[in-house]
Amino acid sequence: MKEAKTALEMYRMMLLIRRFEEEAARAYSLGKIGGFLHLYIGQEAVAVGAAHAMRPTDSVVTTYRDHGIALARGMTANAGMAELFGKVTGCSKGLGGSMHFFDAENRMYGGHGIIGAHIPLAAGVAFASKYTSDGGVTMVFYGDGSASIGATHEGMSLAALWKLPIVFVCENNQYAMGTSLERSISVTDMSKKADGYGMAKDRFVAEDVFEIRDRLKDAVERARRGEGPTLVEILTYRYRGHSMSDPAKYRTKEEVEDYKKRDALNQLRAELAASPETAKDVEALEAAVEAEIAECVRFADESPEPTADLLEPTTYAGEFAR
Amino acid sequence: MKSMRFREAVREAIAEEMERDDRVFLMGEEVGQYQGAYKVSEGLLERFGERRVIDTPITEAGFAGIGIGAAMVGLRPIIEFMTWNFSAVAFDQILNNAAKLRQMSGGQLSVPVVFRGPNASARQVGSQHSHAMEHFYVNVPGLKVIAPATPADAKGMLKTAIRDEDPVLYLESETLYSVKGDVPEGEHLVPFGKARIAREGTDCTLISYSRMVHVCLDAAEALAAKGIDCEVIDLRSLRPLDEETIVASLTKTHRAVVAYEGWPYGGVGAEVVDRLQRLAFDELDAPILRVTTMDVPMPYNAKLEQLVIPQAHRIIDAVERVTYRRT
Ligand SMILES: Cc1ncc(C[n+]2csc(CCOP(=O)(O)OP(=O)(O)O)c2C)c(N)n1
Ligand SMILES: [Mg+2]
């Protein structure tokens, strides 16, 4: 087994994300979580590979499907689950909810609800890195459905023109809500957009978390060297509906089952269990993840709710501007 | 009369107008194959086909602009925003194209487009998905802004909107879609600029629109038990605004409370207050109060969200103030 320690760590995080999402779904059905809940189940390898391609001083920005990358960047399961439960101990004090995970300490700058709007924002983070020469790189995630909206295009245009240190990661999970890829974009190889901007590009299937890490790392280091942005399209799949209210009738059971057979998490587990170097660690690690998940649900349940006195100071820095 | 849900009333208006006029089509995200994000357009793709029920990618500025352009040359598009929050992405199209083409062309052009979708708070969907967008749009001359509260008005006003020669912004509400009510059978058109008296009363006028009309009616019930008899006015047409009906009511009650979703700074409520104090200053026995969304972005936490959204108890409190039952 190559890089046994890293492999175990990546497996642990992928499993943590999946279990976190499964428990979130359960809590949602119990009414402990409200609003929109978009699960990341099936896509874990992307976030974990990405997090391993970055330095702690690099930054990430993502969409409302944000739990995976937040955890992979180091947010605790406690802070994440408490946010979903709307508790003051949550990463955004229970004010943001599922779509708005923020963790400035780990340079995870959201959690955004308006399609495409976070792309220029991320380019702004990259601009700041270039401006201050801090050596940081920004990675921004977006869905296949977010490729056509204006803000995405404008953000990419500027990032490429100014050679900003940013990596655009298109998580192509084949659907934007109920709209399949070919119904939402005229050129379904979305990495080709890079050509128009004069950016480097890459495109691959998310099956091996190491491959994801390595190929994203190439892009991150290219950005760090001042050679400008890369557009990386990663082909992946979400096993659940778009959000909890989506029965996902627009695709077949067979299609979903087919993707599940190639599940990156299961594949990594099989490899770890087969390797004498790591086999003995797998079960202990899984037990630890279970404990962490049980603990985060307990923590979220028992934490206090935010109170009204939080609302004004989180609207303005100083005196409230009336 | 036929009893139906708000959602069905919207759908029936669209279907009838599409049946009547081939220039009318429906365009938006998930309106076709998915049957509508909130099932408003259920069955319409099957009935009218892909030429007239058109699914779009997530490109609000793009398809709002296409709607405006097609309207400018004679079609009658109904453009659905999955929610009005996302119309912000298309704001420039609405502000600078839809609202301006008639005047800047010296009156040569018309833009008979309808923009529609659910508006304002849903449930715990957070700060970026809970906007009451009407307050931005009513400011713009050239636009008409409609916000019905009942299935009958939903149907009658949408049909009027589709036949109107100007751009009409028609606001629904996720929390209204399942509300039931009687809708007149046959051709049913409700004119713009006419408010509806939802409840007659003599002691205080409650002015509202959309979902909040129902909250006002609840508040009026509770106040009746306390001996305060409220008149509830459903504006339903925000621009044009029916001055006559609100002034007439104020002339009867001498007190008014305006209750709606949206922040307190400016907006529809401030406009109503301005007109009432100018047109009926001598009728007022108390300052007009407004009950609005609190002056902060919408929090996710369920209790805080309910605190921030205007509730019946806040309306009751305001009515007690203007009737001097409480200071
Ligand atoms: C401007 C805008 N329009 C519409 C929406 C509603 N919406 C939320 S997610 C989504 C689908 C996005 O699909 P994709 O970009 O592929 O991301 P995925 O959900 O697959 O991760 C839509 C239409 C939105 N949030 N913002
Ligand atoms: Mg997608």
XYZ file of C-alpha atoms and ligand atoms in Angstrom:
676
model
C 0.000 0.000 0.000
C 1.511 3.337 -1.037
C 1.519 6.107 1.552
C -0.205 3.927 4.112
C -0.561 6.642 6.719
C -2.060 9.125 4.285
C -4.333 6.447 2.884
C -5.694 5.730 6.344
C -6.152 9.412 7.036
C -7.967 9.962 3.753
C -10.168 6.960 4.390
C -10.966 8.214 7.860
C -12.049 11.582 6.510
C -14.092 10.147 3.650
C -15.877 7.891 6.084
C -16.399 10.707 8.546
C -18.041 12.786 5.814
C -20.276 9.955 4.697
C -21.355 9.083 8.207
C -21.850 12.755 9.007
C -24.165 13.071 6.018
C -26.084 9.916 6.868
C -26.670 11.135 10.403
C -27.669 14.550 9.071
C -30.279 12.890 6.856
C -31.592 11.008 9.861
C -31.721 14.116 12.023
C -33.521 15.920 9.205
C -36.244 13.295 9.134
C -36.576 13.732 12.899
C -37.097 17.460 12.401
C -33.858 18.467 14.102
C -32.567 20.109 10.952
C -34.660 22.461 8.830
C -34.530 24.268 5.514
C -32.443 22.882 2.681
C -30.053 20.004 3.258
C -27.836 19.034 0.308
C -25.863 15.877 0.966
C -22.391 15.140 -0.345
C -22.684 11.341 -0.245
C -20.860 9.863 -3.244
C -18.567 12.850 -3.769
C -16.398 12.518 -0.629
C -13.209 11.649 -2.502
C -13.226 15.039 -4.218
C -13.206 17.067 -1.010
C -10.688 14.814 0.688
C -8.355 14.668 -2.302
C -8.632 18.442 -2.606
C -7.863 19.086 1.041
C -4.746 16.934 0.736
C -3.618 18.901 -2.294
C -3.572 22.151 -0.334
C -1.574 23.722 2.432
C -3.307 24.952 5.586
C -2.569 28.492 4.384
C -4.507 27.925 1.156
C -8.196 28.793 0.961
C -11.405 27.130 -0.191
C -14.780 28.481 -1.254
C -17.704 26.295 -2.230
C -21.438 26.028 -2.866
C -24.294 25.080 -0.535
C -23.147 21.416 -0.843
C -20.490 22.310 1.647
C -20.274 19.843 4.535
C -17.662 17.629 2.899
C -15.026 20.221 2.149
C -15.612 21.934 5.498
C -14.850 18.724 7.391
C -11.954 17.868 5.096
C -10.437 21.297 5.789
C -10.516 20.613 9.492
C -13.863 21.808 10.782
C -14.898 19.551 13.653
C -17.908 17.306 13.226
C -19.251 18.970 16.371
C -19.176 22.443 14.810
C -20.736 21.114 11.622
C -23.556 19.114 13.187
C -24.336 21.880 15.669
C -24.695 24.278 12.740
C -27.183 21.952 11.084
C -29.116 21.790 14.348
C -29.129 25.593 14.424
C -27.099 25.783 17.618
C -24.851 28.590 18.789
C -21.926 26.168 19.000
C -22.169 25.626 15.234
C -19.515 26.919 12.855
C -21.717 29.885 11.928
C -23.404 30.125 15.328
C -26.579 28.513 14.013
C -27.275 31.561 11.851
C -26.062 30.077 8.569
C -27.357 26.510 8.466
C -26.438 23.738 6.073
C -25.790 25.977 3.090
C -23.574 28.422 4.929
C -20.753 26.609 6.672
C -17.912 29.040 7.361
C -14.618 28.357 9.096
C -12.271 31.311 8.729
C -9.616 29.684 10.929
C -9.278 26.865 8.406
C -9.685 29.305 5.524
C -12.971 27.811 4.498
C -14.871 30.848 3.220
C -18.361 29.339 2.754
C -20.949 27.803 1.965
C -22.836 29.928 -0.694
C -26.424 29.744 -1.858
C -26.563 31.714 -5.079
C -25.314 29.740 -8.057
C -22.055 31.129 -9.450
C -21.911 34.120 -7.107
C -19.093 32.609 -5.080
C -16.768 32.260 -8.064
C -15.791 35.957 -8.269
C -15.665 35.972 -4.470
C -13.079 33.189 -4.570
C -11.195 35.045 -7.293
C -11.126 37.939 -4.818
C -9.458 35.730 -2.216
C -6.907 34.733 -4.853
C -6.468 38.381 -5.818
C -5.627 39.182 -2.207
C -2.989 36.436 -2.194
C -1.399 37.888 -5.286
C -1.663 41.437 -3.938
C 0.009 40.569 -0.644
C 2.339 37.912 -2.101
C 1.322 35.566 0.704
C 1.871 32.491 -1.440
C -1.684 31.270 -0.895
C -3.766 29.460 -3.472
C -7.564 29.392 -3.533
C -9.618 26.422 -4.615
C -13.203 27.044 -5.570
C -15.791 24.325 -6.139
C -18.891 24.560 -8.283
C -21.389 22.189 -9.839
C -22.022 21.264 -13.445
C -25.175 23.365 -13.273
C -23.188 26.409 -12.267
C -21.001 26.542 -15.344
C -23.330 28.638 -17.501
C -24.252 31.509 -15.224
C -22.663 34.905 -15.761
C -20.797 35.255 -12.477
C -18.887 32.037 -13.141
C -17.765 33.335 -16.515
C -16.779 36.755 -15.214
C -14.837 35.306 -12.305
C -12.920 33.009 -14.631
C -12.294 35.734 -17.173
C -10.676 37.977 -14.592
C -8.758 35.206 -12.858
C -7.235 34.115 -16.147
C -6.503 37.662 -17.319
C -4.725 38.539 -14.083
C -3.180 35.102 -13.582
C -4.668 34.793 -10.136
C -3.586 31.852 -7.962
C -6.819 29.907 -8.117
C -8.052 26.457 -9.089
C -11.601 26.093 -10.396
C -12.921 22.662 -9.508
C -16.068 21.681 -11.350
C -17.690 18.833 -9.443
C -19.593 17.361 -12.331
C -22.081 15.062 -10.648
C -24.120 14.877 -13.877
C -27.183 16.706 -12.569
C -28.253 20.172 -11.569
C -31.335 19.397 -9.520
C -33.359 17.423 -12.079
C -31.526 18.697 -15.142
C -29.022 16.298 -16.628
C -25.776 17.558 -18.060
C -26.728 17.370 -21.720
C -29.895 19.308 -21.028
C -28.016 22.121 -19.319
C -24.924 22.787 -21.397
C -24.068 22.635 -25.096
C -20.530 21.294 -24.634
C -20.619 18.636 -21.938
C -16.846 18.484 -21.613
C -16.791 21.497 -19.359
C -13.033 21.562 -19.018
C -12.999 22.884 -22.584
C -14.183 26.214 -21.256
C -10.622 26.669 -20.040
C -9.440 27.037 -23.633
C -11.489 30.162 -24.139
C -9.965 31.759 -21.093
C -6.458 30.591 -21.920
C -6.274 28.565 -18.723
C -4.744 25.176 -18.090
C -7.264 22.370 -17.742
C -7.700 18.831 -16.531
C -10.547 16.335 -16.513
C -10.935 12.937 -14.878
C -13.241 10.580 -13.019
C -13.301 10.691 -9.222
C -12.524 7.085 -8.460
C -9.172 7.202 -6.731
C -8.665 9.752 -4.001
C -4.892 9.712 -4.562
C -5.353 10.577 -8.197
C -7.667 13.411 -7.234
C -5.106 14.719 -4.795
C -2.214 14.468 -7.231
C -3.937 16.050 -10.173
C -5.350 18.861 -8.049
C -1.940 19.348 -6.534
C -0.491 19.906 -9.993
C -3.045 22.653 -10.491
C -2.447 24.162 -7.054
C 1.299 24.288 -7.575
C 0.882 25.774 -11.039
C -1.149 28.542 -9.445
C 1.427 28.967 -6.701
C 4.182 29.380 -9.257
C 2.292 32.322 -10.704
C 1.291 30.497 -13.863
C -2.386 31.254 -13.415
C -5.568 29.340 -12.863
C -6.530 25.817 -13.896
C -9.998 24.523 -14.570
C -10.321 20.965 -13.293
C -13.465 19.043 -14.097
C -13.973 16.028 -11.857
C -16.643 13.546 -12.877
C -18.490 12.354 -9.815
C -21.993 11.431 -8.668
C -24.360 12.205 -5.817
C -26.197 9.173 -4.525
C -28.995 11.107 -2.849
C -31.451 13.570 -4.332
C -30.470 17.193 -4.899
C -31.769 18.056 -1.444
C -33.951 16.254 1.078
C -37.122 17.208 -0.787
C -36.021 15.746 -4.126
C -37.200 12.199 -4.869
C -34.795 12.136 -7.870
C -37.264 10.627 -10.289
C -35.250 11.925 -13.217
C -32.730 9.078 -13.074
C -32.948 5.306 -12.886
C -32.173 3.059 -9.922
C -29.778 1.154 -12.182
C -27.799 4.300 -12.891
C -27.409 5.048 -9.194
C -26.477 1.440 -8.400
C -23.953 1.460 -11.190
C -22.162 4.452 -9.707
C -22.293 2.961 -6.233
C -20.391 -0.070 -7.520
C -17.470 2.210 -8.301
C -17.672 4.023 -4.982
C -14.293 5.580 -4.150
C -14.801 5.147 -0.427
C -15.515 1.419 -0.703
C -12.640 0.925 -3.089
C -10.204 2.574 -0.727
C -11.521 0.532 2.172
C -11.074 -2.688 0.210
C -7.486 -1.758 -0.567
C -6.737 -0.874 3.050
C -8.299 -4.081 4.330
C -6.325 -6.155 1.833
C -2.983 -4.639 2.698
C -1.184 -6.235 5.663
C 0.266 -2.841 6.537
C -3.091 -1.223 7.124
C -5.628 -4.023 7.629
C -5.271 -4.033 11.385
C -5.986 -0.309 11.648
C -9.167 -0.176 9.615
C -11.616 -1.374 12.208
C -10.232 0.719 15.023
C -10.391 3.710 12.768
C -13.989 2.984 11.888
C -14.898 2.634 15.536
C -13.283 6.007 16.182
C -15.313 7.592 13.394
C -18.499 6.091 14.818
C -17.653 7.538 18.207
C -16.954 10.928 16.669
C -20.282 10.874 14.849
C -22.225 9.795 17.928
C -20.479 12.529 19.874
C -21.280 15.244 17.330
C -24.968 14.358 17.362
C -25.001 14.389 21.152
C -23.108 17.682 21.180
C -25.474 19.260 18.661
C -28.501 18.019 20.561
C -27.320 19.344 23.891
C -25.902 22.669 22.731
C -27.825 25.872 23.388
C -29.543 27.856 20.662
C -28.347 31.288 19.575
C -30.185 34.216 21.098
C -31.515 37.419 19.591
C -28.639 39.518 20.924
C -26.439 37.925 18.248
C -28.398 39.354 15.338
C -27.255 42.964 15.339
C -23.560 42.444 16.063
C -23.432 39.919 13.215
C -24.969 42.472 10.837
C -22.494 45.326 11.346
C -19.009 45.411 12.835
C -19.621 48.452 14.973
C -22.633 50.487 15.892
C -25.748 49.330 14.066
C -26.356 51.564 11.037
C -30.027 52.427 11.226
C -67.117 28.571 -7.693
C -64.525 25.873 -7.597
C -62.293 25.173 -4.611
C -58.623 24.841 -5.396
C -55.179 25.428 -3.989
C -53.158 28.540 -4.729
C -50.708 26.411 -6.706
C -53.500 25.063 -8.903
C -54.917 28.527 -9.436
C -51.577 29.752 -10.762
C -51.321 26.698 -12.972
C -54.848 27.144 -14.290
C -54.199 30.765 -15.201
C -51.071 29.789 -17.120
C -52.822 26.917 -18.885
C -55.861 28.963 -19.856
C -53.782 31.791 -21.248
C -51.545 29.373 -23.139
C -54.638 27.737 -24.556
C -56.016 31.099 -25.605
C -52.880 32.629 -27.097
C -50.029 30.834 -28.839
C -47.684 33.720 -28.062
C -47.767 32.773 -24.374
C -45.046 30.369 -23.234
C -43.508 29.314 -19.910
C -39.754 29.345 -19.387
C -37.603 28.710 -16.328
C -35.559 26.254 -14.303
C -37.170 22.836 -13.814
C -40.569 24.009 -15.102
C -40.896 21.127 -17.580
C -39.528 17.648 -17.011
C -39.220 18.123 -13.261
C -42.800 19.484 -13.164
C -41.730 22.652 -11.336
C -39.559 23.009 -8.251
C -42.785 23.651 -6.300
C -45.004 21.700 -8.707
C -46.768 24.799 -10.009
C -46.222 23.788 -13.628
C -47.102 20.124 -13.105
C -48.501 18.584 -16.292
C -47.920 21.637 -18.480
C -45.056 20.124 -20.475
C -47.202 17.097 -21.304
C -50.062 19.350 -22.283
C -48.269 22.024 -24.294
C -45.025 20.395 -25.392
C -41.413 21.503 -25.405
C -41.943 24.429 -27.715
C -43.984 26.224 -25.074
C -42.790 24.831 -21.747
C -39.090 25.409 -21.777
C -36.531 24.197 -19.260
C -33.504 26.432 -18.865
C -30.087 25.973 -17.344
C -29.256 28.106 -14.298
C -28.895 31.382 -16.165
C -31.305 33.938 -14.716
C -29.870 36.971 -16.490
C -29.916 34.974 -19.699
C -33.472 33.691 -19.674
C -34.915 36.848 -18.106
C -33.291 38.755 -20.953
C -34.618 36.276 -23.512
C -38.089 36.794 -22.078
C -37.757 40.562 -22.384
C -36.351 40.382 -25.902
C -39.045 38.005 -27.091
C -41.719 40.198 -25.513
C -40.294 43.275 -27.223
C -41.024 41.682 -30.605
C -44.485 40.445 -29.736
C -44.402 37.229 -27.727
C -45.918 36.935 -24.228
C -43.413 35.079 -22.104
C -44.022 33.880 -18.570
C -40.620 33.660 -16.971
C -40.459 31.653 -13.764
C -37.805 32.340 -11.177
C -37.367 29.222 -9.077
C -37.583 31.759 -6.272
C -37.522 35.540 -6.467
C -34.204 35.507 -4.621
C -32.570 34.455 -7.864
C -34.086 37.379 -9.737
C -31.330 39.443 -8.149
C -29.010 37.842 -10.676
C -31.314 39.207 -13.411
C -31.941 42.557 -11.751
C -30.188 44.508 -14.478
C -32.350 42.900 -17.153
C -35.496 43.879 -15.292
C -34.328 47.354 -14.290
C -32.553 48.434 -17.449
C -34.320 46.477 -20.167
C -37.841 45.512 -19.115
C -38.631 48.775 -17.360
C -36.916 51.145 -19.779
C -37.578 49.958 -23.318
C -40.935 51.664 -23.687
C -39.778 55.120 -22.649
C -36.311 55.158 -24.131
C -37.735 54.072 -27.488
C -40.079 57.021 -27.352
C -43.021 54.706 -26.871
C -42.340 52.508 -29.883
C -41.846 49.323 -27.889
C -43.857 47.262 -25.419
C -42.525 44.543 -23.141
C -45.485 42.314 -22.210
C -43.482 39.859 -20.115
C -44.505 38.278 -16.798
C -41.925 37.299 -14.222
C -43.225 35.034 -11.495
C -42.205 32.690 -8.668
C -42.278 32.308 -4.884
C -41.103 35.264 -2.808
C -40.047 36.078 0.771
C -39.424 33.691 3.630
C -39.884 29.956 3.326
C -38.738 27.893 6.285
C -35.203 28.060 7.585
C -33.683 28.568 4.168
C -31.316 31.211 5.458
C -30.247 34.702 4.572
C -29.684 34.310 0.826
C -32.985 32.523 0.149
C -35.515 34.514 2.183
C -35.727 37.869 0.457
C -38.867 39.904 0.005
C -37.847 41.280 -3.380
C -40.893 43.461 -4.076
C -39.389 46.371 -2.156
C -36.592 46.687 -4.707
C -38.910 46.404 -7.694
C -41.759 48.718 -6.659
C -39.239 51.525 -6.800
C -38.950 51.196 -10.567
C -41.291 53.120 -12.889
C -42.201 50.957 -15.859
C -42.823 47.844 -13.766
C -46.057 46.558 -12.255
C -45.824 44.482 -9.089
C -48.560 42.082 -8.000
C -48.765 39.962 -4.838
C -52.032 38.020 -4.386
C -53.044 36.236 -1.181
C -55.884 33.975 -2.325
C -56.358 31.377 -5.070
C -59.047 33.541 -6.708
C -56.751 36.531 -6.977
C -53.821 34.317 -7.897
C -55.695 33.137 -10.935
C -57.434 36.356 -11.883
C -54.389 38.560 -11.498
C -52.023 36.239 -13.318
C -54.390 36.184 -16.283
C -54.496 39.978 -16.199
C -50.711 40.052 -15.958
C -50.268 37.844 -19.004
C -52.549 40.106 -21.054
C -50.951 43.324 -19.798
C -48.823 45.341 -22.211
C -46.183 46.128 -19.590
C -43.725 44.004 -17.632
C -45.479 42.520 -14.609
C -43.705 41.015 -11.617
C -46.010 38.518 -9.972
C -45.063 37.294 -6.513
C -46.183 34.002 -5.021
C -45.140 32.418 -1.746
C -43.925 28.934 -0.966
C -46.014 28.924 2.187
C -49.152 29.958 0.232
C -49.061 27.243 -2.413
C -51.211 24.814 -0.447
C -53.760 27.392 0.737
C -57.244 26.549 -0.550
C -59.977 28.895 -1.660
C -62.921 29.371 -3.993
C -62.174 30.499 -7.513
C -64.915 31.735 -9.867
C -65.501 29.469 -12.820
C -65.284 30.688 -16.388
C -63.329 33.739 -17.497
C -61.966 35.343 -14.318
C -59.846 38.462 -14.545
C -58.916 40.660 -11.584
C -57.817 44.189 -12.464
C -54.619 45.762 -11.119
C -54.734 48.763 -8.817
C -57.765 47.582 -6.839
C -57.261 46.432 -3.262
C -59.528 43.833 -1.669
C -61.228 44.223 1.686
C -60.485 40.848 3.279
C -62.371 41.652 6.480
C -64.550 44.585 7.347
C -64.025 46.421 10.603
C -64.328 49.804 12.252
C -61.545 50.302 14.808
C -58.277 49.923 12.946
C -57.149 49.240 9.371
C -54.640 46.446 8.817
C -52.943 46.787 5.436
C -51.068 43.844 3.969
C -50.562 41.603 0.938
C -49.514 38.066 -0.010
C -48.974 35.570 2.821
C -49.148 38.249 5.501
C -52.830 38.891 4.755
C -53.555 35.552 6.412
C -51.469 36.507 9.427
C -53.393 39.784 9.635
C -56.681 37.888 9.539
C -55.479 35.727 12.431
C -54.483 38.843 14.340
C -57.869 40.412 13.599
C -59.616 37.351 15.037
C -57.608 37.582 18.224
C -58.227 41.331 18.440
C -61.960 40.865 17.923
C -61.954 38.725 21.055
C -60.411 41.711 22.842
C -63.084 44.023 21.493
C -61.050 45.643 18.725
C -62.673 45.346 15.323
C -60.087 45.458 12.536
C -60.559 45.981 8.847
C -58.050 43.934 6.835
C -57.056 45.240 3.435
C -55.270 43.037 0.957
C -53.428 45.390 -1.365
C -52.702 42.576 -3.861
C -51.506 45.179 -6.373
C -48.403 46.941 -5.032
C -47.754 49.048 -8.101
C -50.205 50.448 -9.087
C -51.348 51.059 -5.503
C -55.014 51.556 -4.672
C -55.035 54.828 -2.703
C -58.793 55.115 -2.749
C -59.498 51.931 -0.800
C -56.897 52.537 1.894
C -57.917 56.158 2.337
C -61.580 55.157 2.568
C -60.786 52.596 5.217
C -58.644 55.006 7.208
C -61.443 57.558 7.012
C -63.600 54.989 8.769
C -61.123 53.652 11.360
C -58.705 56.587 11.801
C -55.888 54.175 12.630
C -53.712 51.925 10.534
C -51.035 49.268 10.811
C -49.143 48.049 7.750
C -47.825 44.482 8.034
C -45.634 42.726 5.483
C -42.426 40.820 4.971
C -39.404 42.917 4.155
C -37.038 45.194 6.025
C -38.281 48.392 7.638
C -36.012 50.791 5.735
C -38.137 52.137 2.874
C -40.192 49.699 0.850
C -43.882 49.104 0.214
C -44.932 49.862 3.799
C -43.120 53.170 3.919
C -44.828 54.099 0.651
C -48.268 53.272 2.052
C -47.565 55.326 5.159
C -46.382 58.261 3.067
C -49.503 58.268 0.937
C -51.878 57.913 3.878
C -50.343 60.774 5.815
C -50.412 63.004 2.739
C -53.895 62.070 1.560
C -55.678 61.650 4.874
C -53.666 63.532 7.477
C -56.749 64.914 9.169
C -58.255 61.458 9.567
C -55.406 60.102 11.662
C -55.912 59.565 15.368
C -52.554 57.898 15.867
C -49.263 57.498 14.019
C -49.374 54.661 11.478
C -47.218 51.751 12.588
C -45.477 49.156 10.482
C -44.870 45.523 11.375
C -42.010 44.242 9.223
C -39.238 41.707 9.053
C -36.629 42.784 11.594
C -33.773 44.889 10.285
C -31.251 42.032 9.956
C -30.459 39.273 7.425
C -32.584 36.167 7.953
C -31.045 33.747 10.475
C -31.245 29.971 9.960
C -32.133 29.008 13.537
C -35.866 28.282 13.617
C -36.714 30.362 16.687
C -34.685 33.340 15.569
C -36.235 33.116 12.127
C -39.698 33.259 13.665
C -38.570 36.194 15.759
C -37.349 38.066 12.695
C -40.405 37.347 10.504
C -43.472 39.450 11.390
C -45.955 37.462 13.485
C -49.571 37.912 14.537
C -48.584 38.887 18.080
C -46.522 41.786 16.756
C -49.497 42.961 14.711
C -51.740 42.687 17.763
C -49.235 44.686 19.745
C -49.124 47.420 17.090
C -52.920 47.609 16.902
C -53.109 47.952 20.661
C -50.666 50.832 20.430
C -52.488 52.746 17.727
C -55.772 52.246 19.592
C -54.031 53.403 22.781
C -54.767 50.175 24.659
C -51.089 50.007 25.324
C -48.193 52.454 25.223
C -28.877 31.877 -9.144
C -29.535 30.644 -8.642
N -30.525 30.075 -9.365
C -31.132 28.954 -8.918
C -30.760 28.371 -7.735
C -31.480 27.122 -7.227
N -30.581 25.975 -7.260
C -29.873 25.623 -6.181
S -28.845 24.355 -6.479
C -29.355 24.202 -8.066
C -28.749 23.145 -8.926
C -27.259 23.277 -9.001
O -26.657 22.205 -9.628
P -25.096 22.044 -9.742
O -24.465 23.354 -10.019
O -24.828 20.962 -10.709
O -24.625 21.623 -8.285
P -24.993 20.309 -7.459
O -26.256 20.636 -6.722
O -25.144 19.188 -8.404
O -23.888 20.122 -6.485
C -30.333 25.169 -8.344
C -31.043 25.310 -9.626
C -29.743 29.026 -6.997
N -29.343 28.567 -5.803
N -29.142 30.137 -7.469
Mg -24.482 18.939 -10.337
